[in-house]
Coordinates of N, CA, C and O in Angstrom, one line a residue:
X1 N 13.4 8.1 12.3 CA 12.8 6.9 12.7 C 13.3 6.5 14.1 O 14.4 6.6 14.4
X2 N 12.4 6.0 14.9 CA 12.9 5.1 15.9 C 12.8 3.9 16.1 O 11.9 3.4 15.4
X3 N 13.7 3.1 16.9 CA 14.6 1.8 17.1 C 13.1 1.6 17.7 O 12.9 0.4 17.7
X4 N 12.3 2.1 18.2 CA 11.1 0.7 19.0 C 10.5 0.3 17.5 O 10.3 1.1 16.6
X5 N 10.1 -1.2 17.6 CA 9.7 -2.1 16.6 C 8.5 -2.2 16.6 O 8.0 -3.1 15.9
X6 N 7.6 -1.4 17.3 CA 6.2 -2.0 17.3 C 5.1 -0.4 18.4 O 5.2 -0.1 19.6
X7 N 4.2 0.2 17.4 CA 3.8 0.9 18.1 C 3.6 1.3 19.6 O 3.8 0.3 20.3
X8 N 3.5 2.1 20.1 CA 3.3 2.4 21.3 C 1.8 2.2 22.3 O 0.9 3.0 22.0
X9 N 1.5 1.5 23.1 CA 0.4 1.2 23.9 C 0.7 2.5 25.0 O 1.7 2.5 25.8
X10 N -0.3 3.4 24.9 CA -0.3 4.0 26.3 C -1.6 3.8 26.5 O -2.4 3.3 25.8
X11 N -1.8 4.7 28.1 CA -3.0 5.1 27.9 C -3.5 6.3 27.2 O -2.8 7.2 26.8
X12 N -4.6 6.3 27.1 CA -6.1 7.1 26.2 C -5.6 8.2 27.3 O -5.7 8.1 28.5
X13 N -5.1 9.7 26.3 CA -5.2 10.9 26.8 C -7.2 11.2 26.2 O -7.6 10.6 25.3
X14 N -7.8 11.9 26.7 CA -9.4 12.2 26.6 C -9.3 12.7 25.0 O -8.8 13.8 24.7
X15 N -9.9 11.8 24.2 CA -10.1 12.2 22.7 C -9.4 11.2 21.9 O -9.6 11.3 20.7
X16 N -8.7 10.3 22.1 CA -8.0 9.6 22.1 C -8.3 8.5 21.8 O -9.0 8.3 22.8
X17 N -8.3 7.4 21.3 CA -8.9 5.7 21.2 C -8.0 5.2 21.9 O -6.8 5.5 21.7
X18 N -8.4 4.2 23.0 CA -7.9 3.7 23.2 C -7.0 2.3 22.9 O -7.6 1.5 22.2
X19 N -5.8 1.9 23.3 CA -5.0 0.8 22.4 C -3.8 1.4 21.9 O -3.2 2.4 22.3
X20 N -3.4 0.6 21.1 CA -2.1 1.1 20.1 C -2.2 2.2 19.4 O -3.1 2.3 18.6
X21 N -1.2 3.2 19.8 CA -1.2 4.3 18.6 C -0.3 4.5 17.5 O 0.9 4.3 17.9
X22 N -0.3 4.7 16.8 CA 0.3 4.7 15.6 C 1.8 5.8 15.7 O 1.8 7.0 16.1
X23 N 3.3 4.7 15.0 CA 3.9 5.6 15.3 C 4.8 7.0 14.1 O 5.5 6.9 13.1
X24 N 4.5 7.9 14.6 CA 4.7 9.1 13.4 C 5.9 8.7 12.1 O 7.1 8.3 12.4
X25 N 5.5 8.8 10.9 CA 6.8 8.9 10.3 C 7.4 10.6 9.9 O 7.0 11.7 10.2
X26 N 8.3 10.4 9.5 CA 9.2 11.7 9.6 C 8.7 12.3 8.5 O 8.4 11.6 7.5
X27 N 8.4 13.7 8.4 CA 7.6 14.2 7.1 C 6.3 14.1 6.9 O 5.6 14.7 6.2
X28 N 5.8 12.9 8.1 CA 4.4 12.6 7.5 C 3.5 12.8 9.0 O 2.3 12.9 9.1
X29 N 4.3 12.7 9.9 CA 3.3 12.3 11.5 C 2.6 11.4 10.9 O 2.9 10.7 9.9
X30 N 1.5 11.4 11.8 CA 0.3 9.9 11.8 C -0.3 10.3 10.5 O -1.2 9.5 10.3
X31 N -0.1 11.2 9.6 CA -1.1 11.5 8.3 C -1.3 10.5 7.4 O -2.3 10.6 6.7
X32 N -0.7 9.4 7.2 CA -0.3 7.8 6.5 C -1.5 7.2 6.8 O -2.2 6.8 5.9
X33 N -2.0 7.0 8.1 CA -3.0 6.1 9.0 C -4.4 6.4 8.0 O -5.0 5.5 7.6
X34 N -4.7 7.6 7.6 CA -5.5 7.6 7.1 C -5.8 9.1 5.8 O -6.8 9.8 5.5
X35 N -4.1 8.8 5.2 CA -3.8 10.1 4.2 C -4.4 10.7 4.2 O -5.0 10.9 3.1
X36 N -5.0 11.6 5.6 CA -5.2 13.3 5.3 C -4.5 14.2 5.8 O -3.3 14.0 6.0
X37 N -4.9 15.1 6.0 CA -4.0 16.0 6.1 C -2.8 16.6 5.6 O -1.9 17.2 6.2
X38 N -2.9 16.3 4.4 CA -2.0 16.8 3.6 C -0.9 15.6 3.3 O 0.3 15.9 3.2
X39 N -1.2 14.4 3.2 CA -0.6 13.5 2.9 C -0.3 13.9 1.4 O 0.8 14.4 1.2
X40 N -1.1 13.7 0.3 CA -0.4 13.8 -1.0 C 0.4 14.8 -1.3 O 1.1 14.7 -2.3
X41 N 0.3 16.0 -0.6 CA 1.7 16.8 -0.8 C 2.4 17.0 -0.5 O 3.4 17.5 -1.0
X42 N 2.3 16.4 1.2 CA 3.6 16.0 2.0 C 4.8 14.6 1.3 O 6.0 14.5 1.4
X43 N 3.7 13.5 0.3 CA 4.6 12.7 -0.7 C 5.3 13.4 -2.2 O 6.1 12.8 -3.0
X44 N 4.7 15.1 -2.4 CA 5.4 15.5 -3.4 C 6.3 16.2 -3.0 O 7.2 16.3 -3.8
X45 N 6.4 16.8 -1.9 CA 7.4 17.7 -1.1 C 8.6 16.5 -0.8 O 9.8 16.6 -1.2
X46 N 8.0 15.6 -0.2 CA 9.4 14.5 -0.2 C 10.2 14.2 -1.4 O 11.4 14.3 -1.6
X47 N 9.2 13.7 -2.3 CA 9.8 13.2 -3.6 C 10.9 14.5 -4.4 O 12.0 14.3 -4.9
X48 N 10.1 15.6 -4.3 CA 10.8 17.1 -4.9 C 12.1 17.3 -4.1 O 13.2 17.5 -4.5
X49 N 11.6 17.3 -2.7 CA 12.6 17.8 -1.5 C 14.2 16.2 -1.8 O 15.4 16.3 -1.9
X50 N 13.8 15.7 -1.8 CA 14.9 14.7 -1.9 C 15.6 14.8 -3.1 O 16.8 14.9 -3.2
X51 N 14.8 14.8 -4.1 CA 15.6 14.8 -5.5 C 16.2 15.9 -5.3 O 17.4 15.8 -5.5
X52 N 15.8 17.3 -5.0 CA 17.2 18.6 -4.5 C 18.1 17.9 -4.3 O 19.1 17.7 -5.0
X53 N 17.5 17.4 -2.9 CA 19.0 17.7 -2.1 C 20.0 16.4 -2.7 O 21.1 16.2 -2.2
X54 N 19.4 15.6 -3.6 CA 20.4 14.3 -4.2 C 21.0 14.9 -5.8 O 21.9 14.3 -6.5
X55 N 20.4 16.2 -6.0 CA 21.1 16.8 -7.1 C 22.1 17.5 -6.8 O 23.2 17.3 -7.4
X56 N 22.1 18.7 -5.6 CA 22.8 19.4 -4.8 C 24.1 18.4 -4.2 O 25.3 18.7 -4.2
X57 N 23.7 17.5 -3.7 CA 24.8 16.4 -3.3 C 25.7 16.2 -4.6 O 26.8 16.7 -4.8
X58 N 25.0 15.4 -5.3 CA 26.1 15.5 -6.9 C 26.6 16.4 -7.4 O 27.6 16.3 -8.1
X59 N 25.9 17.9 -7.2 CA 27.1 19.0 -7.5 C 28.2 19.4 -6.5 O 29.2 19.9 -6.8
X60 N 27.8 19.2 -5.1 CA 29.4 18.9 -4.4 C 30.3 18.1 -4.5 O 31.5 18.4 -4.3
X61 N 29.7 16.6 -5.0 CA 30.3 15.9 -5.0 C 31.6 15.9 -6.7 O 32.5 15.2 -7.1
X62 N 31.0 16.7 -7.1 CA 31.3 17.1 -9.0 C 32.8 18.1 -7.9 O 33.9 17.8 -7.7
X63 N 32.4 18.9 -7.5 CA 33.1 20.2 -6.9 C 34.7 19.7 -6.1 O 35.6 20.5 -5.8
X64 N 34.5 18.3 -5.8 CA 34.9 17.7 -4.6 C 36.0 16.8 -5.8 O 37.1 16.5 -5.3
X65 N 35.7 16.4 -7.1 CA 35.7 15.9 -8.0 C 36.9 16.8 -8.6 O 38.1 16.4 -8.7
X66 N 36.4 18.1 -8.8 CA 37.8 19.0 -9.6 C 38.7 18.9 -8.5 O 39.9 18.3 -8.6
X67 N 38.3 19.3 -7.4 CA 39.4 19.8 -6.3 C 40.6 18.7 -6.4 O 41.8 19.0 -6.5
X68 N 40.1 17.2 -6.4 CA 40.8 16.0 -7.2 C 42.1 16.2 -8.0 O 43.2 15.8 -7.8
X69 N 41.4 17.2 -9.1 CA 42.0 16.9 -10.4 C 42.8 18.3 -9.9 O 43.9 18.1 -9.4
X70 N 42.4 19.8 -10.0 CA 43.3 20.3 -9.5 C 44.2 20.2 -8.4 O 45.0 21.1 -8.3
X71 N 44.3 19.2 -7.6 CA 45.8 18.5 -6.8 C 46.3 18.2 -7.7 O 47.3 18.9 -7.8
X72 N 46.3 17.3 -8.7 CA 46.7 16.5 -9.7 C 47.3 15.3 -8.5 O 48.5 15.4 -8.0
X73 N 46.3 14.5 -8.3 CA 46.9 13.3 -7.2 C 46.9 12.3 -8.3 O 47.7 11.5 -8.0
X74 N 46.4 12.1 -9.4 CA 46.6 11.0 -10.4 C 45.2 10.3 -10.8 O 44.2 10.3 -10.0
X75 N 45.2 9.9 -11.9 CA 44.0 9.1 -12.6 C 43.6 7.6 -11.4 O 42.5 7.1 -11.3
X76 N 44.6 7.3 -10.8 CA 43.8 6.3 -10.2 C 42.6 6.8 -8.9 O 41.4 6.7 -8.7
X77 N 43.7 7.4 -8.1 CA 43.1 8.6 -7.1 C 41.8 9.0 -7.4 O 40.8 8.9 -6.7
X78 N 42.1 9.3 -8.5 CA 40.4 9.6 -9.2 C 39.4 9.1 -9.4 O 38.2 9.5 -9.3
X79 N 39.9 7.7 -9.9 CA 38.7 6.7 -10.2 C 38.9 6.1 -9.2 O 38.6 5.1 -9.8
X80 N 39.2 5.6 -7.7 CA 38.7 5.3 -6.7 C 37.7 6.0 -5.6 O 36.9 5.4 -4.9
X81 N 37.9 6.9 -5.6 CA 36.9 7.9 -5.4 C 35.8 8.0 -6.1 O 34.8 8.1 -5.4
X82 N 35.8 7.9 -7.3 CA 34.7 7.7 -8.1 C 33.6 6.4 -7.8 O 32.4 6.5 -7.6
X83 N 34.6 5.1 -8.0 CA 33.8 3.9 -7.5 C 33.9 4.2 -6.2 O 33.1 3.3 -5.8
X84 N 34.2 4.6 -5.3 CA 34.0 4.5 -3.3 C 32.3 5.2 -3.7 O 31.2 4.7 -3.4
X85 N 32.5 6.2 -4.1 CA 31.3 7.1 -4.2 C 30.1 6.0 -4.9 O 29.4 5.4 -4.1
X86 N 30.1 5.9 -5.9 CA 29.1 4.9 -6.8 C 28.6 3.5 -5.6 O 27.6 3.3 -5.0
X87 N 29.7 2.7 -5.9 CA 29.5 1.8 -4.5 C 28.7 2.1 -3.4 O 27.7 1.4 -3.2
X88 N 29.1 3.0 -2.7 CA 28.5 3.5 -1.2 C 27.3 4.0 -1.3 O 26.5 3.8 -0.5
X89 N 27.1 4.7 -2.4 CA 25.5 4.9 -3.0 C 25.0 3.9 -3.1 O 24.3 3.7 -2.1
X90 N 24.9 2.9 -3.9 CA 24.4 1.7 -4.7 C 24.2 1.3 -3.4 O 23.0 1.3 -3.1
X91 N 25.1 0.7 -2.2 CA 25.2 -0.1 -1.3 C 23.4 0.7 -0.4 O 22.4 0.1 0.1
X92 N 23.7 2.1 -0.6 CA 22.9 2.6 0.7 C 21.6 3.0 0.7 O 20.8 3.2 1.6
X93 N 21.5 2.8 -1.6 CA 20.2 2.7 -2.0 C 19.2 1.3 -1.1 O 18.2 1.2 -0.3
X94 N 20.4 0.4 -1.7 CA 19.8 -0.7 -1.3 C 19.0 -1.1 0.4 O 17.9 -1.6 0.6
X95 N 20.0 -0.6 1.3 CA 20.1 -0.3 2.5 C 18.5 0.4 2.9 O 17.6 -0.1 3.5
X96 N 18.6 1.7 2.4 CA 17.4 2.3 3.0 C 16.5 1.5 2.4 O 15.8 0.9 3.2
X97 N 16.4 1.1 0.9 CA 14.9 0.4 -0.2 C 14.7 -0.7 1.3 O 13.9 -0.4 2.2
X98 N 15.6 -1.7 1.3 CA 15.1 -2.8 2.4 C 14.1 -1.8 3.7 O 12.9 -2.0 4.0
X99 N 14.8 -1.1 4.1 CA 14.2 -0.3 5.4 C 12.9 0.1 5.5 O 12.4 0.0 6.6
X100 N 12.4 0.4 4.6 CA 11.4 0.7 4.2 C 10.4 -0.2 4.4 O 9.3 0.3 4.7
X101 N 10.4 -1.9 4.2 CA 9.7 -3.0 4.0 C 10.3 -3.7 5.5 O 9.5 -4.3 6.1
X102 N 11.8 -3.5 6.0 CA 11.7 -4.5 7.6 C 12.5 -3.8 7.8 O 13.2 -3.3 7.1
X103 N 12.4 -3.9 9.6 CA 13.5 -3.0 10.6 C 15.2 -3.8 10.1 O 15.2 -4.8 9.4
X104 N 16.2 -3.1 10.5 CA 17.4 -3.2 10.7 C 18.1 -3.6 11.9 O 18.7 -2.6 12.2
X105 N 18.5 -4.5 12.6 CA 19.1 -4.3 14.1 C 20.0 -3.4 14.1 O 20.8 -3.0 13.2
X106 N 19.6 -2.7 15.6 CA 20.6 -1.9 15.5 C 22.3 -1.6 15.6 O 23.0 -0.5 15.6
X107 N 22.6 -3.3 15.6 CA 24.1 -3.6 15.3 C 24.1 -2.8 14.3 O 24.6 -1.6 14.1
X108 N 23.6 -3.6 13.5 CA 24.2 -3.3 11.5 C 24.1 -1.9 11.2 O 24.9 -1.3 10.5
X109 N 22.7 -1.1 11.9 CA 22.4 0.0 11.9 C 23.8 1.3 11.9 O 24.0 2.2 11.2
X110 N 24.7 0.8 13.2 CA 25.7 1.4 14.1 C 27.0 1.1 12.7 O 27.8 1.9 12.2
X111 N 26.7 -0.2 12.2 CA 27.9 -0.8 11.3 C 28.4 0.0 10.4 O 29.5 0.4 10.1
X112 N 27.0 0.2 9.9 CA 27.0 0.8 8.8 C 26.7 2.8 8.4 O 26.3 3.3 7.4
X113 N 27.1 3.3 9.5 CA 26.9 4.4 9.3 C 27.8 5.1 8.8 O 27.6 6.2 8.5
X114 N 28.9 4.4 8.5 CA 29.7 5.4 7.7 C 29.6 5.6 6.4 O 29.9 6.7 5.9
X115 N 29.2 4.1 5.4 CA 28.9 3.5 4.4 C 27.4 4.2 4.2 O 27.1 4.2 3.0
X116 N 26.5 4.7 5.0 CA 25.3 5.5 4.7 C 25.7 7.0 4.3 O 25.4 7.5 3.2
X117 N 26.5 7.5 5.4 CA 27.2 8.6 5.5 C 27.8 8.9 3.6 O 27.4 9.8 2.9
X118 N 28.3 8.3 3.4 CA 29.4 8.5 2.0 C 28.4 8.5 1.3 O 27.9 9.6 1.0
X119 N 27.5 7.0 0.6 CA 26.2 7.0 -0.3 C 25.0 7.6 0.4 O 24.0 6.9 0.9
X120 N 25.1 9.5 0.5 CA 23.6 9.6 1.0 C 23.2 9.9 -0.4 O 22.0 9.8 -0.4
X121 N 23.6 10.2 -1.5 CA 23.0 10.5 -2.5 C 22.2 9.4 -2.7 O 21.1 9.8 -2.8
X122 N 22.2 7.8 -2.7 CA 21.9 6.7 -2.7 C 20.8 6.8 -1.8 O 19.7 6.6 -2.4
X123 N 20.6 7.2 -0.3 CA 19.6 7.3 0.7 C 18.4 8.0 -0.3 O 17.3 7.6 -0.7
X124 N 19.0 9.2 -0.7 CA 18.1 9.9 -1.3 C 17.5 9.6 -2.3 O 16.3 9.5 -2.2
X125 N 18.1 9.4 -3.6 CA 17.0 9.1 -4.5 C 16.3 7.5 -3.8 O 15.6 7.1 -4.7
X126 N 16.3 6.6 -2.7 CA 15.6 5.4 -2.6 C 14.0 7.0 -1.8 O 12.8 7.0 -2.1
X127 N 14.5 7.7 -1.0 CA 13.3 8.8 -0.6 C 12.6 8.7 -1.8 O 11.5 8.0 -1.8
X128 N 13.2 9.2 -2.9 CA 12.6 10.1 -4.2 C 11.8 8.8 -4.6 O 10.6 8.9 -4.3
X129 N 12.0 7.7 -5.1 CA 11.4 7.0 -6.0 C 10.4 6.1 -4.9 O 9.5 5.5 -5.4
X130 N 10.5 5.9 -3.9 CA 9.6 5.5 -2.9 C 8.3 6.4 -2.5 O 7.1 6.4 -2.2
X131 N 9.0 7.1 -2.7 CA 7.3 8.3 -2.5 C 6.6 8.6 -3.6 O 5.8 9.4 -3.6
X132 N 7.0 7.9 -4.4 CA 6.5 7.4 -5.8 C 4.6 6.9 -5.4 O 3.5 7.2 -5.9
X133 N 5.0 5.8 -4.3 CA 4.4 4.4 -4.1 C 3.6 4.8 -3.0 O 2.4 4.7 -3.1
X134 N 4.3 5.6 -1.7 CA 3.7 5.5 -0.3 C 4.7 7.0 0.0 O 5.4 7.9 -0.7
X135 N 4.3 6.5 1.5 CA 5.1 7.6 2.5 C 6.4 6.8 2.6 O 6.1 5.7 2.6
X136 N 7.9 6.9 2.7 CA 9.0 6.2 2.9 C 8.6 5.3 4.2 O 9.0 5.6 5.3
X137 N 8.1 4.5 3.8 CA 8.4 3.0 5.4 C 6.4 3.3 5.7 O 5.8 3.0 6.7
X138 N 6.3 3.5 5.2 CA 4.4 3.4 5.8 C 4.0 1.9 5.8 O 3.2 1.5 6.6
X139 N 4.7 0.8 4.6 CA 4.2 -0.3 4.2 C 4.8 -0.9 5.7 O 3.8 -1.3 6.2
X140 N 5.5 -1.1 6.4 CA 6.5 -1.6 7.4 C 5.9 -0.6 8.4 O 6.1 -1.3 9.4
X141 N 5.3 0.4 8.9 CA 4.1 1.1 9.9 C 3.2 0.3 9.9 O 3.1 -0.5 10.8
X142 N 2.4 0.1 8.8 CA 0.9 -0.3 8.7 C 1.1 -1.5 8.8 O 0.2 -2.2 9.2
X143 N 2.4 -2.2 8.6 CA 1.7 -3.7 9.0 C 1.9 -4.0 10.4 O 1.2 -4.9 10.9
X144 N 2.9 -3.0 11.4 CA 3.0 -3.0 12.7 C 1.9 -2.5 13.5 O 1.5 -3.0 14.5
X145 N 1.5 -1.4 12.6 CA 0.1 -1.0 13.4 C -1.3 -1.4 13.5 O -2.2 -1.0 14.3
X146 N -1.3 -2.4 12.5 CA -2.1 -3.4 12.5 C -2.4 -4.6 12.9 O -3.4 -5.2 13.1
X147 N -1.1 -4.8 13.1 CA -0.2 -6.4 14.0 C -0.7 -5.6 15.7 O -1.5 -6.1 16.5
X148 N -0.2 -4.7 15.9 CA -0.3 -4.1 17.2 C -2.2 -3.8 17.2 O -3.0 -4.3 18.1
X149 N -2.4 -3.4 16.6 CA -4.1 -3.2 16.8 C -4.9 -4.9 17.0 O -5.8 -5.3 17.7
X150 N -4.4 -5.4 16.3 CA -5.5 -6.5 16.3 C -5.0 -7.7 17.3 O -5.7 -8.7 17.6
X151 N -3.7 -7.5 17.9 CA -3.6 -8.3 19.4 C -4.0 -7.1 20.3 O -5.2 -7.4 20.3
X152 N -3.9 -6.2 21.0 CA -4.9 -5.0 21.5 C -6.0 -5.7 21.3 O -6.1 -6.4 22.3
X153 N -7.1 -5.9 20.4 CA -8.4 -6.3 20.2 C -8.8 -8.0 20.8 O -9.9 -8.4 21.3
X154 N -7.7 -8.8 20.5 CA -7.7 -10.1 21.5 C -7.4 -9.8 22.7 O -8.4 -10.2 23.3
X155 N -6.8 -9.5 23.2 CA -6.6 -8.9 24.5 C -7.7 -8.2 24.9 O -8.0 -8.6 26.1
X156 N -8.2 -7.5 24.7 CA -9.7 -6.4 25.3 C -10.7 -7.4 24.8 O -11.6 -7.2 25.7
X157 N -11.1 -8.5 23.8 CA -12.1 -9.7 24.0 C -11.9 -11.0 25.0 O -12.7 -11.8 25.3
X158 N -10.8 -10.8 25.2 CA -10.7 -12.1 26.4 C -11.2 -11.8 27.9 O -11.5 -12.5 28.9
X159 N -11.3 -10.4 27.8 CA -11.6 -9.8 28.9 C -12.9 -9.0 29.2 O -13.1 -8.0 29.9
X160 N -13.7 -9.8 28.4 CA -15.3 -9.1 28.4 C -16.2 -9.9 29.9 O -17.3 -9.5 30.1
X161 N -15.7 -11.0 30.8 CA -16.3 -11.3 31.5 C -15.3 -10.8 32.7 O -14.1 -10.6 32.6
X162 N -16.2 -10.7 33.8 CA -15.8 -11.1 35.3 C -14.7 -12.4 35.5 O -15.3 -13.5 35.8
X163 N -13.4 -12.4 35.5 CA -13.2 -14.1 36.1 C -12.8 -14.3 37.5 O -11.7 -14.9 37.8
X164 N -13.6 -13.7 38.4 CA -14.2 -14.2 39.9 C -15.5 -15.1 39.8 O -15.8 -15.9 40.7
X165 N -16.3 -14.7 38.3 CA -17.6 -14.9 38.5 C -17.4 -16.3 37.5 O -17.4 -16.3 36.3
X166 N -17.2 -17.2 38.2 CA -17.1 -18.6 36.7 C -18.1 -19.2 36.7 O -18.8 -19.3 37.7
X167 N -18.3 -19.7 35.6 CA -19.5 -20.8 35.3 C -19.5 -21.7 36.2 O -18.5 -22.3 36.2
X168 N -20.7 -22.2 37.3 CA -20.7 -23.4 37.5 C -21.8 -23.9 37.4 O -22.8 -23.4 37.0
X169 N -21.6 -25.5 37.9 CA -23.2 -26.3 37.1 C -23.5 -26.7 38.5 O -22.8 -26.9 39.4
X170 N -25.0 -26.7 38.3 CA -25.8 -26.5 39.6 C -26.4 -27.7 39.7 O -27.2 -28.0 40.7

């Protein structure tokens, strides 16, 4: 994802509409704007692709778990690790689910990367069950690219006359 908050205005490369263009999501490019191109399998490849790699994460994190217990650092050792882990997920589900519906500043963004970092299992299954619904963050695209398209369209109607040429009464 990127930190600009609102589609891109360039100019019209030839083939092109001119106005706001829609900005790619990850996994999906512009396919969301009007699900083709392989939008519905690019939402099952995400959903599949994420639940791996959030299963694969819990078996390192299981692996990460013995190595614990063979130190023998002690039962609490253990269950703080356990809730740091739980927590930082829970925290990061939450985190991306908001993301998805409104930007983040990029303070909190910076704040919080470590706390993302630890709960990515959390990142992930909010992927998995989100592409349930859409593309992850299409609802938070489309209302930008529509917010951006339809001031574009005020802006190119205000501008349908000459204004050298004004009305006057004779």
């Amino acid at each position: 994802m990127t930190d600009d908050p609102a589609p891109q205005t360039a100019p019209a490369p030839s083939g092109t509409a001119p106005g706001p263009q829609p900005e790619p999501l990850r996994f999906f490019g512009t396919t969301w704007v009007a699900h083709d191109g392989g939008y519905g399998a690019r939402r099952a490849g995400v959903a599949v692709g994420s639940l791996v790699a959030a299963a694969a994460g819990c078996f390192v994190l299981r692996f990460a778990y013995e190595g614990l217990a063979i130190a023998a650092v002690g039962k609490f050792v253990n269950l703080l690790v356990v809730v740091m882990f739980a927590i930082c997920s829970a925290l990061a589900f939450r985190r991306t689910w908001e993301g998805f519906t409104r930007r983040h500043d990029p303070a909190s963004q910076s704040s919080t990367r470590g706390l993302m970092t630890i709960g990515f299992v959390g990142t992930l299954l909010a992927y998995f069950f989100r592409s349930f619904s859409e593309a992850p963050g299409e609802k938070l695209h489309r209302k930008e690219y529509e917010e951006a398209r339809d001031q574009y369209e005020k802006r190119t109607a205000r501008r349908t006359r000459n204004p050298s040429r004004k009305n006057r009464k004779r």
